[in-house]
Amino acid sequence: MKIVGPFKQIVTLAGLPLRGALADEDLQILHHAGVLIDQGVVVKVGDFETLKLEADQVQEVIGDQVLLPGFIDCHTHICFGGTRANDFAMRNAGKSYLEIAESGGGIWSSVQHTREADFETLLKSLLERIEYLKSIGITTIEVKSGYGLNLEQELKMLRVIQKASTMTKVTLVPTCLAAHMKPKDYDSKAHSDRTYLEYVLEEILPVVQKERLAKRVDVFIEKSAFEPKESAEFLSKAKQLGFDLTVHADQFTSGSSQVAVDAGAKSADHLEASSNEAIAYLAKSETVAVALPGASLGLGEPFTPARKLLDQGAILAIGSDWNPGSAPMGNLIAQASILASYEKLSTAEVFAALTFRAAHALGLDERGTIERGKKADFVSYNTDNYQTILYRQGTLAPSATYINGDLHYGDY
Ligand code: NIG
Ligand code: FE
């Protein structure tokens, strides 16, 4: 058994409710503390000198450090080819969605670039993004397909994600987002008159399942993508096949988060446009509300009403939505800090949204806090005060990232 410490503060995130508002006074903070780890799992957390007696290996850390559970990014699109820098510049120069699409931008341009990219190129860039996220303390990453939009190309993306997960200790959670938009080249006649969503259900998802490429299915419900009614049918059939569900909901127009809740989705993500009625409905449900401040910052759109959601009792998580179009930044910690300033979120609420509440959205409740039995994934910072982490708005780099109790970035 190994002990790591002593940490000036360990913010365990243990003992907190899954839903609703949190005050910083609710945080369990252990001083001069250590973590006892056996086979990648936390055995005990507490006073360093006391626990040291039980350890047969002691790993001392240098200087004042704060330890937190490893962060969980529960919503990304980091497997992609190409760039959309031109979309970003055009949007900021006042061009409309339509003008950008007409000049060759939008999701469809990422589909073309991703289709053109070969397996190795996609894999290399995905691994680089994973390394970056690990360097900012992220130890679990959800990764969506959705830039392939036909059987061959969706499988290519999911196989790249599967290959990457064998090459990193970071946990990757793949999600099939073949229902990202109707591909411009979809020919229903070539597919026995099936609609694109029927094609996804009948030709893509069975293979995804057979090859164990993903256990989760996502759909983008929006005017530019899929209607609520067809999406509800799609979700219900995907659920019958045995997939967990997640939805891109209420990004520009309200209404689709209700579809997500009614379908029993694990999470409804975006919610920038959610009406008060939609907020109330989500807050009463078991569906995790995922705020994506990176998309608000990338598009210059309002933030998800995180304060209202928490005050009404929702389960709130925060994801980066890192993608080449709407959320190019990728720094989840910077984004969460900025969301906290605008939405008035306590440090406890932000940390919860980046750890055990995000874990719950992915069905990974065995991680996200530092307590007995939990996966020993952590992030540490060179500071004597946990408040400094969000105060530095993403500019304080971690001193180390631990996975299964071992150092995978930085130094002790
Ligand atoms: O989560 N909203 C839809 N999908 C992505 C954007 C993807 C893209 O623009 O490439 C999102 O914001
Ligand atoms: Fe997204």
Tab-separated table of C-alpha atoms and ligand atoms in Angstrom:
chain	number	residue	atom	x	y	z
A	1	MET	CA	0.000	0.000	0.000
A	2	LYS	CA	1.268	3.424	-0.989
A	3	ILE	CA	0.722	6.839	0.588
A	4	VAL	CA	0.987	10.148	-1.260
A	5	GLY	CA	1.294	13.402	0.699
A	6	PRO	CA	1.488	15.471	2.779
A	7	PHE	CA	-0.921	17.867	1.094
A	8	LYS	CA	-1.629	21.241	2.679
A	9	GLN	CA	-5.284	20.669	1.733
A	10	ILE	CA	-7.158	17.722	0.285
A	11	VAL	CA	-10.551	18.776	-1.044
A	12	THR	CA	-12.226	15.383	-1.074
A	13	LEU	CA	-15.619	16.386	-2.543
A	14	ALA	CA	-16.956	13.511	-0.394
A	15	GLY	CA	-20.289	13.567	1.386
A	16	LEU	CA	-21.972	16.104	-0.893
A	17	PRO	CA	-25.431	15.685	-2.431
A	18	LEU	CA	-25.726	14.742	-6.085
A	19	ARG	CA	-28.112	17.594	-6.818
A	20	GLY	CA	-28.717	21.229	-5.995
A	21	ALA	CA	-26.833	24.243	-4.627
A	22	LEU	CA	-23.686	23.893	-2.512
A	23	ALA	CA	-21.840	26.309	-0.223
A	24	ASP	CA	-18.078	26.272	0.176
A	25	GLU	CA	-18.624	25.550	3.888
A	26	ASP	CA	-20.016	22.181	2.767
A	27	LEU	CA	-16.618	21.136	1.368
A	28	GLN	CA	-14.636	18.593	3.348
A	29	ILE	CA	-11.085	19.961	3.525
A	30	LEU	CA	-8.395	17.849	5.184
A	31	HIS	CA	-5.185	19.558	6.312
A	32	HIS	CA	-1.678	18.047	6.240
A	33	ALA	CA	-3.320	15.024	4.704
A	34	GLY	CA	-2.379	11.990	2.639
A	35	VAL	CA	-4.106	9.350	0.542
A	36	LEU	CA	-3.498	5.636	1.019
A	37	ILE	CA	-3.804	3.831	-2.300
A	38	ASP	CA	-3.916	0.142	-3.155
A	39	GLN	CA	-4.140	-1.141	-6.730
A	40	GLY	CA	-5.330	2.160	-8.125
A	41	VAL	CA	-8.080	2.629	-5.573
A	42	VAL	CA	-8.294	4.927	-2.536
A	43	VAL	CA	-8.129	2.989	0.732
A	44	LYS	CA	-8.060	5.873	3.221
A	45	VAL	CA	-7.661	9.616	3.263
A	46	GLY	CA	-6.676	11.526	6.384
A	47	ASP	CA	-3.820	12.781	8.571
A	48	PHE	CA	-0.570	12.087	6.748
A	49	GLU	CA	1.513	11.063	9.773
A	50	THR	CA	-1.140	8.629	11.012
A	51	LEU	CA	-1.782	6.992	7.642
A	52	LYS	CA	1.940	6.786	6.915
A	53	LEU	CA	2.220	4.049	9.538
A	54	GLU	CA	0.008	1.783	7.421
A	55	ALA	CA	1.924	2.330	4.168
A	56	ASP	CA	4.770	0.234	2.849
A	57	GLN	CA	5.659	2.861	0.250
A	58	VAL	CA	5.794	6.587	0.995
A	59	GLN	CA	5.668	9.163	-1.788
A	60	GLU	CA	6.297	12.601	-0.283
A	61	VAL	CA	5.271	15.697	-2.240
A	62	ILE	CA	7.285	18.901	-2.254
A	63	GLY	CA	6.062	22.252	-0.917
A	64	ASP	CA	2.501	23.424	-0.299
A	65	GLN	CA	0.039	21.586	-2.499
A	66	VAL	CA	-3.729	21.187	-2.786
A	67	LEU	CA	-5.192	17.872	-3.995
A	68	LEU	CA	-8.554	17.394	-5.723
A	69	PRO	CA	-10.210	14.494	-7.553
A	70	GLY	CA	-9.138	14.354	-11.233
A	71	PHE	CA	-11.470	16.430	-13.382
A	72	ILE	CA	-13.983	14.793	-15.711
A	73	ASP	CA	-14.815	16.357	-19.066
A	74	CYS	CA	-18.197	14.805	-19.825
A	75	HIS	CA	-18.721	16.379	-23.283
A	76	THR	CA	-16.110	16.745	-26.051
A	77	HIS	CA	-15.738	16.383	-29.799
A	78	ILE	CA	-11.922	16.147	-29.786
A	79	CYS	CA	-11.636	13.592	-32.596
A	80	PHE	CA	-11.693	15.785	-35.694
A	81	GLY	CA	-9.729	16.885	-38.745
A	82	GLY	CA	-9.076	20.421	-39.960
A	83	THR	CA	-9.748	23.772	-38.360
A	84	ARG	CA	-12.610	26.280	-38.371
A	85	ALA	CA	-10.531	29.410	-37.667
A	86	ASN	CA	-12.217	31.034	-40.649
A	87	ASP	CA	-15.688	30.405	-39.134
A	88	PHE	CA	-14.533	32.048	-35.908
A	89	ALA	CA	-13.115	35.100	-37.692
A	90	MET	CA	-16.203	35.469	-39.926
A	91	ARG	CA	-18.596	35.137	-36.987
A	92	ASN	CA	-16.705	37.786	-35.041
A	93	ALA	CA	-16.763	40.000	-38.123
A	94	GLY	CA	-20.558	39.842	-37.986
A	95	LYS	CA	-21.292	37.213	-40.634
A	96	SER	CA	-24.425	35.099	-40.198
A	97	TYR	CA	-24.645	31.333	-39.688
A	98	LEU	CA	-25.881	31.049	-43.272
A	99	GLU	CA	-23.077	33.168	-44.719
A	100	ILE	CA	-20.513	31.056	-42.868
A	101	ALA	CA	-22.106	27.808	-44.097
A	102	GLU	CA	-22.276	29.159	-47.662
A	103	SER	CA	-18.587	30.033	-47.608
A	104	GLY	CA	-17.767	26.416	-46.763
A	105	GLY	CA	-17.834	26.525	-42.945
A	106	GLY	CA	-20.067	24.933	-40.303
A	107	ILE	CA	-20.259	21.352	-39.034
A	108	TRP	CA	-20.278	20.047	-42.621
A	109	SER	CA	-16.778	21.411	-43.243
A	110	SER	CA	-15.455	19.495	-40.212
A	111	VAL	CA	-17.185	16.400	-41.599
A	112	GLN	CA	-15.324	16.804	-44.881
A	113	HIS	CA	-11.968	17.382	-43.165
A	114	THR	CA	-12.501	14.455	-40.812
A	115	ARG	CA	-13.513	12.148	-43.667
A	116	GLU	CA	-10.370	13.164	-45.556
A	117	ALA	CA	-8.087	12.514	-42.587
A	118	ASP	CA	-6.620	9.035	-42.380
A	119	PHE	CA	-6.730	6.895	-39.248
A	120	GLU	CA	-3.179	7.718	-38.105
A	121	THR	CA	-3.585	11.471	-38.574
A	122	LEU	CA	-6.830	11.513	-36.602
A	123	LEU	CA	-5.298	9.334	-33.896
A	124	LYS	CA	-2.248	11.581	-33.527
A	125	SER	CA	-4.258	14.778	-33.153
A	126	LEU	CA	-6.702	13.100	-30.748
A	127	LEU	CA	-3.815	11.897	-28.570
A	128	GLU	CA	-2.325	15.406	-28.535
A	129	ARG	CA	-5.605	16.858	-27.301
A	130	ILE	CA	-5.844	14.149	-24.638
A	131	GLU	CA	-2.304	15.014	-23.476
A	132	TYR	CA	-3.281	18.666	-23.203
A	133	LEU	CA	-6.399	17.854	-21.179
A	134	LYS	CA	-4.345	15.608	-18.906
A	135	SER	CA	-1.925	18.502	-18.338
A	136	ILE	CA	-4.800	20.607	-16.978
A	137	GLY	CA	-5.901	17.873	-14.578
A	138	ILE	CA	-8.495	15.972	-16.599
A	139	THR	CA	-8.416	12.208	-16.078
A	140	THR	CA	-11.693	11.111	-17.748
A	141	ILE	CA	-12.876	12.379	-21.136
A	142	GLU	CA	-16.056	11.684	-23.055
A	143	VAL	CA	-15.332	11.749	-26.816
A	144	LYS	CA	-18.031	11.887	-29.478
A	145	SER	CA	-18.010	10.758	-33.084
A	146	GLY	CA	-20.279	12.844	-35.320
A	147	TYR	CA	-17.958	14.165	-38.027
A	148	GLY	CA	-18.242	10.978	-40.088
A	149	LEU	CA	-21.984	10.771	-40.736
A	150	ASN	CA	-21.960	7.520	-42.687
A	151	LEU	CA	-21.256	3.936	-41.621
A	152	GLU	CA	-17.640	3.796	-42.760
A	153	GLN	CA	-16.633	7.193	-41.420
A	154	GLU	CA	-18.464	6.958	-38.082
A	155	LEU	CA	-16.777	3.584	-37.552
A	156	LYS	CA	-13.420	5.125	-38.449
A	157	MET	CA	-13.871	7.830	-35.801
A	158	LEU	CA	-15.014	5.373	-33.128
A	159	ARG	CA	-12.142	3.000	-33.918
A	160	VAL	CA	-9.687	5.904	-33.613
A	161	ILE	CA	-11.173	6.694	-30.177
A	162	GLN	CA	-10.993	3.014	-29.216
A	163	LYS	CA	-7.350	2.807	-30.335
A	164	ALA	CA	-6.496	6.007	-28.414
A	165	SER	CA	-7.973	4.565	-25.243
A	166	THR	CA	-5.492	1.675	-25.439
A	167	MET	CA	-2.647	4.222	-25.695
A	168	THR	CA	-3.440	6.480	-22.719
A	169	LYS	CA	-4.215	5.963	-19.049
A	170	VAL	CA	-6.853	8.684	-19.254
A	171	THR	CA	-10.294	7.034	-19.344
A	172	LEU	CA	-12.045	7.730	-22.649
A	173	VAL	CA	-15.819	7.349	-22.828
A	174	PRO	CA	-16.907	7.079	-26.476
A	175	THR	CA	-20.307	8.314	-27.656
A	176	CYS	CA	-21.851	7.742	-31.084
A	177	LEU	CA	-23.085	11.083	-32.455
A	178	ALA	CA	-23.947	9.891	-35.949
A	179	ALA	CA	-27.099	11.996	-35.415
A	180	HIS	CA	-25.146	15.269	-35.390
A	181	MET	CA	-26.799	16.649	-38.546
A	182	LYS	CA	-28.372	15.286	-41.720
A	183	PRO	CA	-25.364	14.703	-43.985
A	184	LYS	CA	-25.650	16.715	-47.189
A	185	ASP	CA	-24.752	13.693	-49.276
A	186	TYR	CA	-27.254	11.259	-47.711
A	187	ASP	CA	-29.254	9.559	-50.428
A	188	SER	CA	-32.300	7.834	-48.962
A	189	LYS	CA	-32.952	5.978	-52.243
A	190	ALA	CA	-29.602	4.236	-51.871
A	191	HIS	CA	-30.785	3.082	-48.439
A	192	SER	CA	-34.209	1.529	-49.192
A	193	ASP	CA	-35.989	4.879	-48.682
A	194	ARG	CA	-34.916	5.071	-45.080
A	195	THR	CA	-34.577	8.449	-43.401
A	196	TYR	CA	-31.071	9.234	-42.161
A	197	LEU	CA	-32.069	8.506	-38.545
A	198	GLU	CA	-33.500	5.128	-39.584
A	199	TYR	CA	-30.208	4.430	-41.364
A	200	VAL	CA	-28.289	5.314	-38.172
A	201	LEU	CA	-30.542	2.986	-36.136
A	202	GLU	CA	-30.512	0.093	-38.565
A	203	GLU	CA	-27.065	0.248	-40.151
A	204	ILE	CA	-24.705	2.136	-37.871
A	205	LEU	CA	-25.744	1.414	-34.272
A	206	PRO	CA	-25.863	-2.408	-34.602
A	207	VAL	CA	-22.239	-2.417	-35.817
A	208	VAL	CA	-21.186	0.031	-33.107
A	209	GLN	CA	-22.740	-2.345	-30.610
A	210	LYS	CA	-21.268	-5.493	-32.105
A	211	GLU	CA	-17.763	-4.034	-32.136
A	212	ARG	CA	-18.267	-2.523	-28.655
A	213	LEU	CA	-17.274	0.890	-29.968
A	214	ALA	CA	-19.707	2.919	-27.828
A	215	LYS	CA	-22.436	2.384	-25.253
A	216	ARG	CA	-23.828	5.893	-25.542
A	217	VAL	CA	-25.813	7.626	-28.261
A	218	ASP	CA	-26.209	11.384	-28.734
A	219	VAL	CA	-28.476	13.473	-30.983
A	220	PHE	CA	-28.414	17.197	-31.788
A	221	ILE	CA	-31.995	18.440	-31.540
A	222	GLU	CA	-32.182	21.833	-33.234
A	223	LYS	CA	-33.677	23.455	-36.339
A	224	SER	CA	-30.413	22.960	-38.266
A	225	ALA	CA	-30.197	19.296	-37.208
A	226	PHE	CA	-33.094	17.067	-36.054
A	227	GLU	CA	-36.671	17.846	-35.005
A	228	PRO	CA	-37.911	16.966	-31.498
A	229	LYS	CA	-40.433	14.399	-32.752
A	230	GLU	CA	-38.077	12.364	-34.962
A	231	SER	CA	-35.408	12.649	-32.238
A	232	ALA	CA	-37.763	11.275	-29.585
A	233	GLU	CA	-38.431	8.214	-31.750
A	234	PHE	CA	-34.733	7.841	-32.463
A	235	LEU	CA	-33.851	8.034	-28.765
A	236	SER	CA	-36.493	5.531	-27.786
A	237	LYS	CA	-35.238	3.030	-30.379
A	238	ALA	CA	-31.592	3.572	-29.427
A	239	LYS	CA	-32.587	2.904	-25.830
A	240	GLN	CA	-34.344	-0.306	-26.852
A	241	LEU	CA	-31.088	-1.398	-28.472
A	242	GLY	CA	-29.468	-0.939	-25.055
A	243	PHE	CA	-27.639	2.386	-25.474
A	244	ASP	CA	-27.395	5.073	-22.813
A	245	LEU	CA	-28.645	8.405	-24.082
A	246	THR	CA	-27.391	11.971	-24.068
A	247	VAL	CA	-28.743	14.942	-26.002
A	248	HIS	CA	-27.495	18.257	-27.431
A	249	ALA	CA	-30.476	20.227	-26.141
A	250	ASP	CA	-31.808	23.795	-25.991
A	251	GLN	CA	-28.675	25.282	-27.583
A	252	PHE	CA	-30.466	27.940	-29.652
A	253	THR	CA	-34.154	27.143	-29.058
A	254	SER	CA	-35.879	25.750	-25.970
A	255	GLY	CA	-37.893	22.545	-25.989
A	256	SER	CA	-35.519	19.677	-26.596
A	257	SER	CA	-34.399	19.233	-22.992
A	258	GLN	CA	-37.933	17.962	-22.283
A	259	VAL	CA	-37.402	15.362	-25.012
A	260	ALA	CA	-34.150	14.319	-23.303
A	261	VAL	CA	-35.813	13.983	-19.890
A	262	ASP	CA	-38.785	12.057	-21.295
A	263	ALA	CA	-36.411	9.681	-23.112
A	264	GLY	CA	-34.595	8.999	-19.833
A	265	ALA	CA	-31.340	10.533	-21.086
A	266	LYS	CA	-28.364	10.492	-18.710
A	267	SER	CA	-27.672	14.109	-19.605
A	268	ALA	CA	-29.026	17.084	-21.517
A	269	ASP	CA	-26.180	19.299	-22.647
A	270	HIS	CA	-25.938	22.991	-23.701
A	271	LEU	CA	-29.221	24.501	-22.348
A	272	GLU	CA	-28.154	28.070	-23.175
A	273	ALA	CA	-31.685	28.772	-24.446
A	274	SER	CA	-33.681	26.789	-21.852
A	275	SER	CA	-36.935	28.483	-20.829
A	276	ASN	CA	-37.957	28.723	-17.168
A	277	GLU	CA	-40.365	25.856	-17.793
A	278	ALA	CA	-37.554	23.733	-19.255
A	279	ILE	CA	-35.296	24.541	-16.288
A	280	ALA	CA	-37.997	23.475	-13.827
A	281	TYR	CA	-38.626	20.234	-15.721
A	282	LEU	CA	-34.936	19.338	-15.851
A	283	ALA	CA	-34.396	20.262	-12.208
A	284	LYS	CA	-36.999	17.703	-11.120
A	285	SER	CA	-35.543	14.961	-13.294
A	286	GLU	CA	-32.731	12.428	-13.022
A	287	THR	CA	-31.129	13.830	-16.190
A	288	VAL	CA	-27.860	15.680	-15.545
A	289	ALA	CA	-27.871	19.262	-16.870
A	290	VAL	CA	-24.519	19.885	-18.555
A	291	ALA	CA	-23.380	23.482	-19.022
A	292	LEU	CA	-20.893	24.060	-21.864
A	293	PRO	CA	-19.413	27.539	-21.280
A	294	GLY	CA	-16.791	26.896	-23.974
A	295	ALA	CA	-19.575	26.997	-26.583
A	296	SER	CA	-20.953	30.266	-25.173
A	297	LEU	CA	-17.458	31.763	-25.315
A	298	GLY	CA	-16.789	30.410	-28.801
A	299	LEU	CA	-20.068	31.661	-30.253
A	300	GLY	CA	-20.658	34.777	-28.153
A	301	GLU	CA	-23.937	33.292	-26.884
A	302	PRO	CA	-25.491	33.457	-23.389
A	303	PHE	CA	-24.288	31.081	-20.689
A	304	THR	CA	-26.364	28.133	-19.517
A	305	PRO	CA	-28.567	29.284	-16.583
A	306	ALA	CA	-26.512	27.257	-14.125
A	307	ARG	CA	-27.561	29.269	-11.057
A	308	LYS	CA	-31.270	28.759	-11.710
A	309	LEU	CA	-30.743	25.069	-12.430
A	310	LEU	CA	-28.878	24.507	-9.151
A	311	ASP	CA	-31.307	26.595	-7.090
A	312	GLN	CA	-34.168	24.480	-8.394
A	313	GLY	CA	-32.334	21.269	-7.541
A	314	ALA	CA	-30.830	20.108	-10.828
A	315	ILE	CA	-27.745	17.903	-11.090
A	316	LEU	CA	-25.293	20.296	-12.773
A	317	ALA	CA	-22.112	19.248	-14.552
A	318	ILE	CA	-19.786	21.372	-16.686
A	319	GLY	CA	-18.117	20.115	-19.877
A	320	SER	CA	-15.772	21.769	-22.397
A	321	ASP	CA	-17.607	20.839	-25.629
A	322	TRP	CA	-14.145	21.130	-27.188
A	323	ASN	CA	-14.771	21.022	-30.944
A	324	PRO	CA	-13.344	22.786	-34.000
A	325	GLY	CA	-16.406	24.975	-34.558
A	326	SER	CA	-18.313	26.341	-31.600
A	327	ALA	CA	-15.855	25.634	-28.756
A	328	PRO	CA	-12.247	25.774	-29.945
A	329	MET	CA	-10.608	26.621	-26.598
A	330	GLY	CA	-10.572	23.312	-24.750
A	331	ASN	CA	-9.562	24.701	-21.357
A	332	LEU	CA	-12.355	23.366	-19.167
A	333	ILE	CA	-10.947	24.950	-16.002
A	334	ALA	CA	-10.771	28.436	-17.531
A	335	GLN	CA	-14.297	28.010	-18.900
A	336	ALA	CA	-15.739	26.785	-15.592
A	337	SER	CA	-14.077	29.689	-13.731
A	338	ILE	CA	-15.591	32.200	-16.149
A	339	LEU	CA	-19.025	30.550	-15.908
A	340	ALA	CA	-18.724	30.845	-12.116
A	341	SER	CA	-18.165	34.621	-12.362
A	342	TYR	CA	-21.168	35.173	-14.630
A	343	GLU	CA	-23.562	32.705	-13.028
A	344	LYS	CA	-22.430	33.221	-9.406
A	345	LEU	CA	-21.450	29.643	-8.706
A	346	SER	CA	-19.659	28.722	-5.494
A	347	THR	CA	-16.302	26.983	-5.687
A	348	ALA	CA	-17.993	23.866	-4.299
A	349	GLU	CA	-20.584	23.932	-7.105
A	350	VAL	CA	-17.906	24.252	-9.783
A	351	PHE	CA	-15.705	21.507	-8.319
A	352	ALA	CA	-18.751	19.218	-7.959
A	353	ALA	CA	-19.730	19.939	-11.575
A	354	LEU	CA	-16.232	18.976	-12.751
A	355	THR	CA	-15.943	15.819	-10.664
A	356	PHE	CA	-18.583	13.541	-9.154
A	357	ARG	CA	-21.561	15.171	-10.841
A	358	ALA	CA	-19.849	14.892	-14.242
A	359	ALA	CA	-18.957	11.280	-13.383
A	360	HIS	CA	-22.639	10.608	-12.748
A	361	ALA	CA	-23.536	11.956	-16.208
A	362	LEU	CA	-21.248	9.259	-17.635
A	363	GLY	CA	-22.502	6.523	-15.296
A	364	LEU	CA	-19.078	6.374	-13.588
A	365	ASP	CA	-20.046	6.812	-9.959
A	366	GLU	CA	-16.938	4.936	-8.795
A	367	ARG	CA	-14.896	8.099	-9.384
A	368	GLY	CA	-15.028	11.846	-8.798
A	369	THR	CA	-14.376	12.074	-5.044
A	370	ILE	CA	-11.385	11.196	-2.873
A	371	GLU	CA	-12.679	8.583	-0.459
A	372	ARG	CA	-12.465	4.877	0.244
A	373	GLY	CA	-13.209	2.691	-2.777
A	374	LYS	CA	-12.951	5.446	-5.401
A	375	LYS	CA	-10.603	5.414	-8.376
A	376	ALA	CA	-7.341	7.112	-7.370
A	377	ASP	CA	-7.391	9.840	-10.047
A	378	PHE	CA	-6.277	13.224	-8.721
A	379	VAL	CA	-4.983	16.639	-9.674
A	380	SER	CA	-2.640	18.696	-7.472
A	381	TYR	CA	-1.671	22.368	-7.515
A	382	ASN	CA	1.212	24.316	-5.999
A	383	THR	CA	-0.863	26.509	-3.702
A	384	ASP	CA	-1.885	26.508	-0.040
A	385	ASN	CA	-5.477	27.520	-0.756
A	386	TYR	CA	-7.977	25.668	-2.973
A	387	GLN	CA	-9.707	28.964	-3.868
A	388	THR	CA	-6.639	29.974	-5.905
A	389	ILE	CA	-7.442	27.367	-8.574
A	390	LEU	CA	-10.577	29.065	-9.947
A	391	TYR	CA	-9.291	32.537	-9.017
A	392	ARG	CA	-6.466	32.032	-11.515
A	393	GLN	CA	-9.118	31.343	-14.212
A	394	GLY	CA	-7.249	28.508	-15.845
A	395	THR	CA	-3.751	30.008	-15.681
A	396	LEU	CA	-2.566	28.006	-12.666
A	397	ALA	CA	-1.229	24.791	-14.162
A	398	PRO	CA	-1.453	21.646	-12.036
A	399	SER	CA	1.736	20.425	-10.394
A	400	ALA	CA	0.668	16.846	-11.135
A	401	THR	CA	-2.057	14.635	-12.553
A	402	TYR	CA	-2.439	11.169	-10.987
A	403	ILE	CA	-4.217	8.228	-12.567
A	404	ASN	CA	-4.797	5.035	-10.554
A	405	GLY	CA	-2.549	6.590	-7.906
A	406	ASP	CA	0.410	6.961	-10.278
A	407	LEU	CA	1.885	10.167	-11.609
A	408	HIS	CA	0.967	10.725	-15.259
A	409	TYR	CA	1.838	14.389	-15.618
A	410	GLY	CA	4.062	16.796	-13.697
A	411	ASP	CA	6.050	16.041	-10.578
A	412	TYR	CA	5.599	15.266	-6.863
B	1	NIG	O1	-21.777	20.902	-29.282
B	1	NIG	N1	-24.196	21.784	-31.225
B	1	NIG	C1	-23.791	20.950	-32.004
B	1	NIG	N2	-22.606	20.415	-32.062
B	1	NIG	C2	-21.410	20.987	-31.548
B	1	NIG	C3	-20.798	21.881	-32.537
B	1	NIG	C4	-20.028	21.113	-33.454
B	1	NIG	C5	-19.420	21.918	-34.546
B	1	NIG	O2	-19.771	23.090	-34.749
B	1	NIG	O3	-18.576	21.312	-35.180
B	1	NIG	C6	-21.597	21.642	-30.208
B	1	NIG	O4	-21.551	22.864	-30.047
B	2	FE	FE	-21.242	19.329	-28.349
